[in-house]
Short mmCIF file of C-alpha atoms in Angstrom, two decimals:
data_model
loop_
_atom_site.label_atom_id
_atom_site.label_comp_id
_atom_site.label_asym_id
_atom_site.label_seq_id
_atom_site.Cartn_x
_atom_site.Cartn_y
_atom_site.Cartn_z
CA UNK Y 442 -1.84 -12.40 -27.57
CA UNK Y 443 -0.27 -9.62 -29.65
CA UNK Y 444 -3.45 -7.55 -29.38
CA UNK Y 445 -3.56 -8.12 -25.62
CA UNK Y 446 0.08 -7.01 -25.22
CA UNK Y 447 -0.58 -3.94 -27.39
CA UNK Y 448 -3.52 -2.95 -25.20
CA UNK Y 449 -1.41 -3.50 -22.07
CA UNK Y 450 1.35 -1.25 -23.38
CA UNK Y 451 -1.20 1.43 -24.26
CA UNK Y 452 -2.58 1.21 -20.75
CA UNK Y 453 0.89 1.49 -19.21
CA UNK Y 454 1.66 4.52 -21.38
CA UNK Y 455 -1.52 6.22 -20.16
CA UNK Y 456 -0.70 5.39 -16.53
CA UNK Y 457 2.83 6.76 -16.84
CA UNK Y 458 1.50 10.08 -18.12
CA UNK Y 459 -1.00 10.25 -15.28
CA UNK Y 460 1.52 9.35 -12.60
CA UNK Y 461 4.26 11.61 -13.98
CA UNK Y 462 2.12 14.74 -14.15
CA UNK Y 463 3.53 17.72 -12.20
CA UNK Y 464 3.16 17.21 -8.48
CA UNK Y 465 3.23 20.84 -7.40
CA UNK Y 466 -0.52 21.33 -7.04
CA UNK Y 467 -1.91 19.45 -4.06
CA UNK Y 468 -4.97 18.83 -1.97
CA UNK Y 469 -4.64 19.39 1.76
CA UNK Y 470 -6.18 17.49 4.68
CA UNK Y 471 -6.53 18.56 8.26
CA UNK Y 472 -4.41 16.64 10.74
CA UNK Y 473 -6.29 13.56 12.01
CA UNK Y 474 -9.43 14.73 10.23
CA UNK Y 475 -12.39 12.40 9.64
CA UNK Y 476 -13.11 11.80 5.96
CA UNK Y 477 -16.48 10.65 4.67
CA UNK Y 478 -19.37 9.82 6.97
CA UNK Y 479 -17.38 8.43 9.90
CA UNK Y 480 -14.17 8.59 11.86
CA UNK Y 481 -13.22 4.93 11.39
CA UNK Y 482 -10.43 5.85 8.97
CA UNK Y 483 -8.39 8.95 9.75
CA UNK Y 484 -5.62 10.65 7.85
CA UNK Y 485 -2.75 12.75 9.15
CA UNK Y 486 -0.35 14.71 6.95
CA UNK Y 487 2.95 15.02 8.76
CA UNK Y 488 4.90 18.27 8.78
CA UNK Y 489 8.48 19.43 9.29
CA UNK Y 490 11.16 16.95 8.24
CA UNK Y 491 8.40 14.42 7.59
CA UNK Y 492 6.39 16.62 5.26
CA UNK Y 493 5.20 14.46 2.39
CA UNK Y 494 4.31 11.49 4.59
CA UNK Y 495 0.57 10.81 4.91
CA UNK Y 496 -0.55 8.44 7.64
CA UNK Y 497 -3.82 6.52 7.31
CA UNK Y 498 -5.06 5.34 10.70
CA UNK Y 499 -7.63 2.58 11.22
CA UNK Y 500 -9.90 3.58 14.08
CA UNK Y 501 -12.66 1.07 14.84
CA UNK Y 502 -11.54 -0.25 18.24
CA UNK Y 503 -14.87 -1.73 19.35
CA UNK Y 504 -14.75 -4.15 16.41
CA UNK Y 505 -10.97 -4.68 16.29
CA UNK Y 506 -10.79 -2.58 13.12
CA UNK Y 507 -12.79 -5.21 11.24
CA UNK Y 508 -14.19 -4.11 7.90
CA UNK Y 509 -17.82 -3.01 8.00
CA UNK Y 510 -19.60 -1.67 4.92
CA UNK Y 511 -19.40 1.82 6.37
CA UNK Y 512 -15.68 1.49 7.04
CA UNK Y 513 -15.06 0.27 3.49
CA UNK Y 514 -16.97 3.25 2.10
CA UNK Y 515 -15.05 5.71 4.28
CA UNK Y 516 -11.73 4.07 3.42
CA UNK Y 517 -12.55 4.27 -0.28
CA UNK Y 518 -13.20 8.01 0.05
CA UNK Y 519 -9.87 8.45 1.85
CA UNK Y 520 -8.01 6.64 -0.92
CA UNK Y 521 -9.73 8.72 -3.59
CA UNK Y 522 -8.50 11.86 -1.85
CA UNK Y 523 -4.97 10.50 -1.28
CA UNK Y 524 -4.67 9.58 -4.95
CA UNK Y 525 -5.32 13.22 -5.86
CA UNK Y 526 -3.09 14.61 -3.11
CA UNK Y 527 0.18 15.17 -4.96
CA UNK Y 528 1.90 16.43 -1.82
CA UNK Y 529 1.72 12.89 -0.43
CA UNK Y 530 4.97 11.21 -1.44
CA UNK Y 531 4.70 8.20 0.89
CA UNK Y 532 1.69 6.68 2.65
CA UNK Y 533 1.93 4.76 5.93
CA UNK Y 534 -1.01 2.54 6.89
CA UNK Y 535 -1.34 1.84 10.60
CA UNK Y 536 -3.84 1.05 13.33
CA UNK Y 537 -4.83 3.56 15.99
CA UNK Y 538 -6.10 0.68 18.14
CA UNK Y 539 -3.37 -0.88 20.33
CA UNK Y 540 -2.84 -4.61 19.87
CA UNK Y 541 -4.75 -4.98 16.61
CA UNK Y 542 -4.05 -4.02 13.01
CA UNK Y 543 -7.21 -5.42 11.43
CA UNK Y 544 -9.27 -8.51 12.27
CA UNK Y 545 -10.59 -8.86 8.72
CA UNK Y 546 -14.22 -8.64 7.67
CA UNK Y 547 -16.99 -7.95 10.17
CA UNK Y 548 -18.73 -11.34 10.11
CA UNK Y 549 -21.90 -9.87 11.61
CA UNK Y 550 -22.59 -8.20 8.25
CA UNK Y 551 -21.92 -11.27 6.09
CA UNK Y 552 -24.57 -13.86 6.95
CA UNK Y 553 -26.58 -13.82 3.72
CA UNK Y 554 -25.08 -15.20 0.50
CA UNK Y 555 -25.86 -12.11 -1.57
CA UNK Y 556 -24.55 -9.76 1.12
CA UNK Y 557 -21.37 -11.78 1.57
CA UNK Y 558 -20.66 -11.88 -2.17
CA UNK Y 559 -21.25 -8.17 -2.64
CA UNK Y 560 -19.23 -7.22 0.43
CA UNK Y 561 -16.19 -9.26 -0.60
CA UNK Y 562 -16.35 -7.65 -4.04
CA UNK Y 563 -16.30 -4.20 -2.43
CA UNK Y 564 -13.45 -5.17 -0.11
CA UNK Y 565 -11.43 -6.59 -3.01
CA UNK Y 566 -11.93 -3.32 -4.89
CA UNK Y 567 -10.76 -1.36 -1.84
CA UNK Y 568 -7.54 -3.36 -1.54
CA UNK Y 569 -6.87 -2.99 -5.27
CA UNK Y 570 -7.19 0.77 -4.75
CA UNK Y 571 -4.53 0.59 -2.03
CA UNK Y 572 -2.31 -1.46 -4.32
CA UNK Y 573 -2.72 1.00 -7.18
CA UNK Y 574 -1.96 4.20 -5.28
CA UNK Y 575 0.80 5.91 -7.30
CA UNK Y 576 3.07 6.51 -4.31
CA UNK Y 577 4.71 3.88 -2.06
CA UNK Y 578 2.48 2.47 0.69
CA UNK Y 579 3.99 1.00 3.87
CA UNK Y 580 1.90 -1.16 6.21
CA UNK Y 581 2.88 -0.98 9.89
CA UNK Y 582 1.72 -4.09 11.75
CA UNK Y 583 1.79 -3.38 15.47
CA UNK Y 584 -1.10 -5.77 16.20
CA UNK Y 585 -2.87 -8.81 14.84
CA UNK Y 586 -3.50 -8.89 11.09
CA UNK Y 587 -5.84 -11.77 10.33
CA UNK Y 588 -7.84 -12.71 7.25
CA UNK Y 589 -8.75 -9.56 5.37
CA UNK Y 590 -6.42 -7.60 7.65
CA UNK Y 591 -3.41 -9.48 6.31
CA UNK Y 592 -4.82 -9.27 2.79
CA UNK Y 593 -4.80 -5.49 3.20
CA UNK Y 594 -1.16 -5.55 4.31
CA UNK Y 595 -0.29 -7.69 1.28
CA UNK Y 596 -1.74 -4.96 -0.95
CA UNK Y 597 0.90 -2.53 0.36
CA UNK Y 598 4.36 -2.16 -1.16
CA UNK Y 599 6.35 -2.66 2.05
CA UNK Y 600 5.47 -4.20 5.42
CA UNK Y 601 6.96 -3.69 8.88
CA UNK Y 602 5.90 -5.73 11.90
CA UNK Y 603 6.45 -6.02 15.62
CA UNK Y 604 7.99 -9.37 16.50
CA UNK Y 605 4.96 -10.43 18.57
CA UNK Y 606 2.36 -9.48 15.94
CA UNK Y 607 0.07 -12.36 15.00
CA UNK Y 608 -0.95 -12.74 11.38
CA UNK Y 609 -2.40 -15.28 8.99
CA UNK Y 610 -4.89 -15.98 6.22
CA UNK Y 611 -7.29 -17.99 8.35
CA UNK Y 612 -10.36 -18.07 6.10
CA UNK Y 613 -10.36 -21.84 5.54
CA UNK Y 614 -11.21 -22.24 9.25
CA UNK Y 615 -14.56 -20.71 8.31
CA UNK Y 616 -14.94 -22.94 5.23
CA UNK Y 617 -14.23 -20.03 2.87
CA UNK Y 618 -11.12 -18.72 1.11
CA UNK Y 619 -9.23 -15.40 1.17
CA UNK Y 620 -11.43 -13.46 -1.23
CA UNK Y 621 -9.93 -9.97 -1.28
CA UNK Y 622 -6.81 -10.84 -3.23
CA UNK Y 623 -4.99 -13.05 -0.73
CA UNK Y 624 -4.88 -16.14 -2.97
CA UNK Y 625 -3.21 -14.04 -5.68
CA UNK Y 626 -0.86 -11.75 -3.77
CA UNK Y 627 0.56 -14.25 -1.27
CA UNK Y 628 1.97 -16.69 -3.86
CA UNK Y 629 3.48 -13.77 -5.77
CA UNK Y 630 5.16 -12.42 -2.63
CA UNK Y 631 6.32 -15.82 -1.36
CA UNK Y 632 5.89 -18.86 -3.62
CA UNK Y 633 2.86 -20.89 -4.75
CA UNK Y 634 3.79 -23.90 -2.60
CA UNK Y 635 4.38 -21.87 0.55
CA UNK Y 636 1.24 -19.80 0.01
CA UNK Y 637 -0.79 -23.00 -0.37
CA UNK Y 638 0.62 -24.36 2.88
CA UNK Y 639 -0.22 -21.20 4.81
CA UNK Y 640 -3.72 -20.91 3.35
CA UNK Y 641 -4.64 -24.63 3.50
CA UNK Y 642 -3.56 -24.86 7.16
CA UNK Y 643 -4.91 -21.41 8.14
CA UNK Y 644 -1.66 -21.04 10.05
CA UNK Y 645 -1.14 -18.12 12.40
CA UNK Y 646 2.45 -16.92 12.79
CA UNK Y 647 4.24 -14.00 14.43
CA UNK Y 648 6.26 -11.12 13.07
CA UNK Y 649 9.59 -12.90 13.43
CA UNK Y 650 8.30 -15.89 11.47
CA UNK Y 651 6.84 -13.52 8.87
CA UNK Y 652 10.29 -11.97 8.37
CA UNK Y 653 11.84 -15.43 7.97
CA UNK Y 654 9.19 -16.26 5.36
CA UNK Y 655 9.87 -13.04 3.48
CA UNK Y 656 6.38 -11.72 4.12
CA UNK Y 657 7.51 -8.55 5.91
CA UNK Y 658 10.52 -6.37 5.13
CA UNK Y 659 11.43 -5.48 8.70
CA UNK Y 660 10.65 -6.93 12.13
CA UNK Y 661 11.24 -4.98 15.35
CA UNK Y 662 10.78 -5.61 19.05
CA UNK Y 663 7.59 -4.04 20.35
CA UNK Y 664 8.06 -0.93 22.51
CA UNK Y 665 6.20 0.46 25.51
CA UNK Y 666 3.97 2.66 23.35
CA UNK Y 667 3.04 -0.33 21.14
CA UNK Y 668 4.00 1.45 17.92
CA UNK Y 669 7.42 -0.01 17.09
CA UNK Y 670 6.39 -1.14 13.59
CA UNK Y 671 4.93 2.30 12.91
CA UNK Y 672 8.17 3.98 13.98
CA UNK Y 673 10.09 1.65 11.67
CA UNK Y 674 7.69 2.48 8.84
CA UNK Y 675 8.33 6.19 9.41
CA UNK Y 676 12.09 5.59 9.16
CA UNK Y 677 11.59 3.90 5.80
CA UNK Y 678 9.31 6.70 4.63
CA UNK Y 679 11.97 9.24 5.63
CA UNK Y 680 14.50 7.37 3.47
CA UNK Y 681 12.16 7.61 0.48
CA UNK Y 682 11.25 11.30 0.93
CA UNK Y 683 14.48 12.89 -0.38
CA UNK Y 684 14.28 11.01 -3.68
CA UNK Y 685 12.59 12.32 -6.80
CA UNK Y 686 8.85 11.72 -6.39
CA UNK Y 687 8.21 11.22 -10.10
CA UNK Y 688 11.07 8.73 -10.26
CA UNK Y 689 9.75 6.84 -7.25
CA UNK Y 690 6.26 6.68 -8.74
CA UNK Y 691 7.60 5.50 -12.09
CA UNK Y 692 9.74 2.85 -10.40
CA UNK Y 693 6.68 1.51 -8.56
CA UNK Y 694 4.65 1.43 -11.76
CA UNK Y 695 7.42 -0.31 -13.70
CA UNK Y 696 7.82 -3.00 -11.03
CA UNK Y 697 4.11 -3.58 -10.47
CA UNK Y 698 3.21 -3.82 -14.16
CA UNK Y 699 6.38 -5.65 -15.11
CA UNK Y 700 5.70 -8.41 -12.59
CA UNK Y 701 2.49 -9.26 -14.44
CA UNK Y 702 4.08 -9.98 -17.83
CA UNK Y 703 6.99 -11.83 -19.44
CA UNK Y 704 10.50 -10.39 -19.10
CA UNK Y 705 10.70 -8.97 -22.63
CA UNK Y 706 7.43 -7.09 -22.17
CA UNK Y 707 8.66 -5.97 -18.77
CA UNK Y 708 11.66 -4.33 -20.41
CA UNK Y 709 9.30 -2.42 -22.69
CA UNK Y 710 7.26 -1.26 -19.70
CA UNK Y 711 10.47 -0.09 -18.02
CA UNK Y 712 11.38 1.85 -21.18
CA UNK Y 713 7.99 3.59 -21.21
CA UNK Y 714 8.32 4.52 -17.53
CA UNK Y 715 11.90 5.73 -18.00
CA UNK Y 716 10.83 7.97 -20.87
CA UNK Y 717 8.54 9.85 -18.49
CA UNK Y 718 11.35 10.97 -16.17
CA UNK Y 719 13.62 12.30 -18.94
CA UNK Y 720 11.77 15.62 -19.57
CA UNK Y 721 11.24 16.42 -15.87
CA UNK Y 722 12.71 19.41 -14.04
CA UNK Y 723 13.58 17.04 -11.19
CA UNK Y 724 16.01 15.13 -13.41
CA UNK Y 725 17.81 18.36 -14.26
CA UNK Y 726 17.82 19.33 -10.59
CA UNK Y 727 19.42 15.98 -9.73
CA UNK Y 728 22.20 16.54 -12.28
CA UNK Y 729 22.77 20.11 -11.09
CA UNK Y 730 22.91 19.06 -7.43
CA UNK Y 731 25.42 16.35 -8.26
CA UNK Y 732 27.64 18.81 -10.13
CA UNK Y 733 27.37 21.40 -7.35
CA UNK Y 734 27.94 18.81 -4.59
CA UNK Y 735 24.71 19.61 -2.75
CA UNK Y 736 21.51 17.81 -1.86
CA UNK Y 737 18.84 18.03 -4.57
CA UNK Y 738 15.53 19.71 -3.86
CA UNK Y 739 12.87 17.93 -5.88
CA UNK Y 740 9.50 19.55 -6.58
CA UNK Y 741 7.81 16.69 -8.40
CA UNK Y 742 7.94 18.48 -11.74
#
């Protein structure tokens, strides 16, 4: 146990150094530009007052944004680029297809046992990559999020939903289980007993019920343009933008890693993460802005 904790702390220390590196240098994407071999996952880097917000858009309308192998590969490439794009301070994940967020896995590609096993492994890896992005990720659910679609939303840090959005982990209807992290994330977000109830019954519920359960952070009435949850996600992202990007990243890392260990070890993880913000220029800028009674301008350094 002691050896395992020592290795964990070493890993956290490495992660903090990686996440806290200067954020001035950045990679740039074209607005709504296809990445990889297809246009099923698009990325848009917002400008103006929203500079620093990167929007990932799911764009496979003919298949209700269900995960195909090609889509998973393209999505993985997008995440690899986002992870290196230090100008991205907040990521918003949305659907570009009205009425649907993601219908889960494309069942047409999962008939054989070997194919199904390998595909779920790849999908699980993709969702872990979303979960481990260094910056906050907000899922905007303006349409149905079922099976793997909801599992993807669970991998995000924050969730917004339209009140009429349908969602659920429905895999047991197909005599399988949520295999891309749903059995692990849902009980951690809610409770083991409630997660079991929702998974055993394959229950489908709406955005209002999801808010009551504690599954989504915000629920909003759908608007005429069918993007109410996305607009709410942008508001949240705008609240995050003015804050120190290194501090935000360290806070995410401290929470995520601390939730996986006992409280005493969690305190040690917090200490490691805090130590990374002390030598930053942003911390000095925050102190100077406070003394001068002005808004700080953080550079991620």
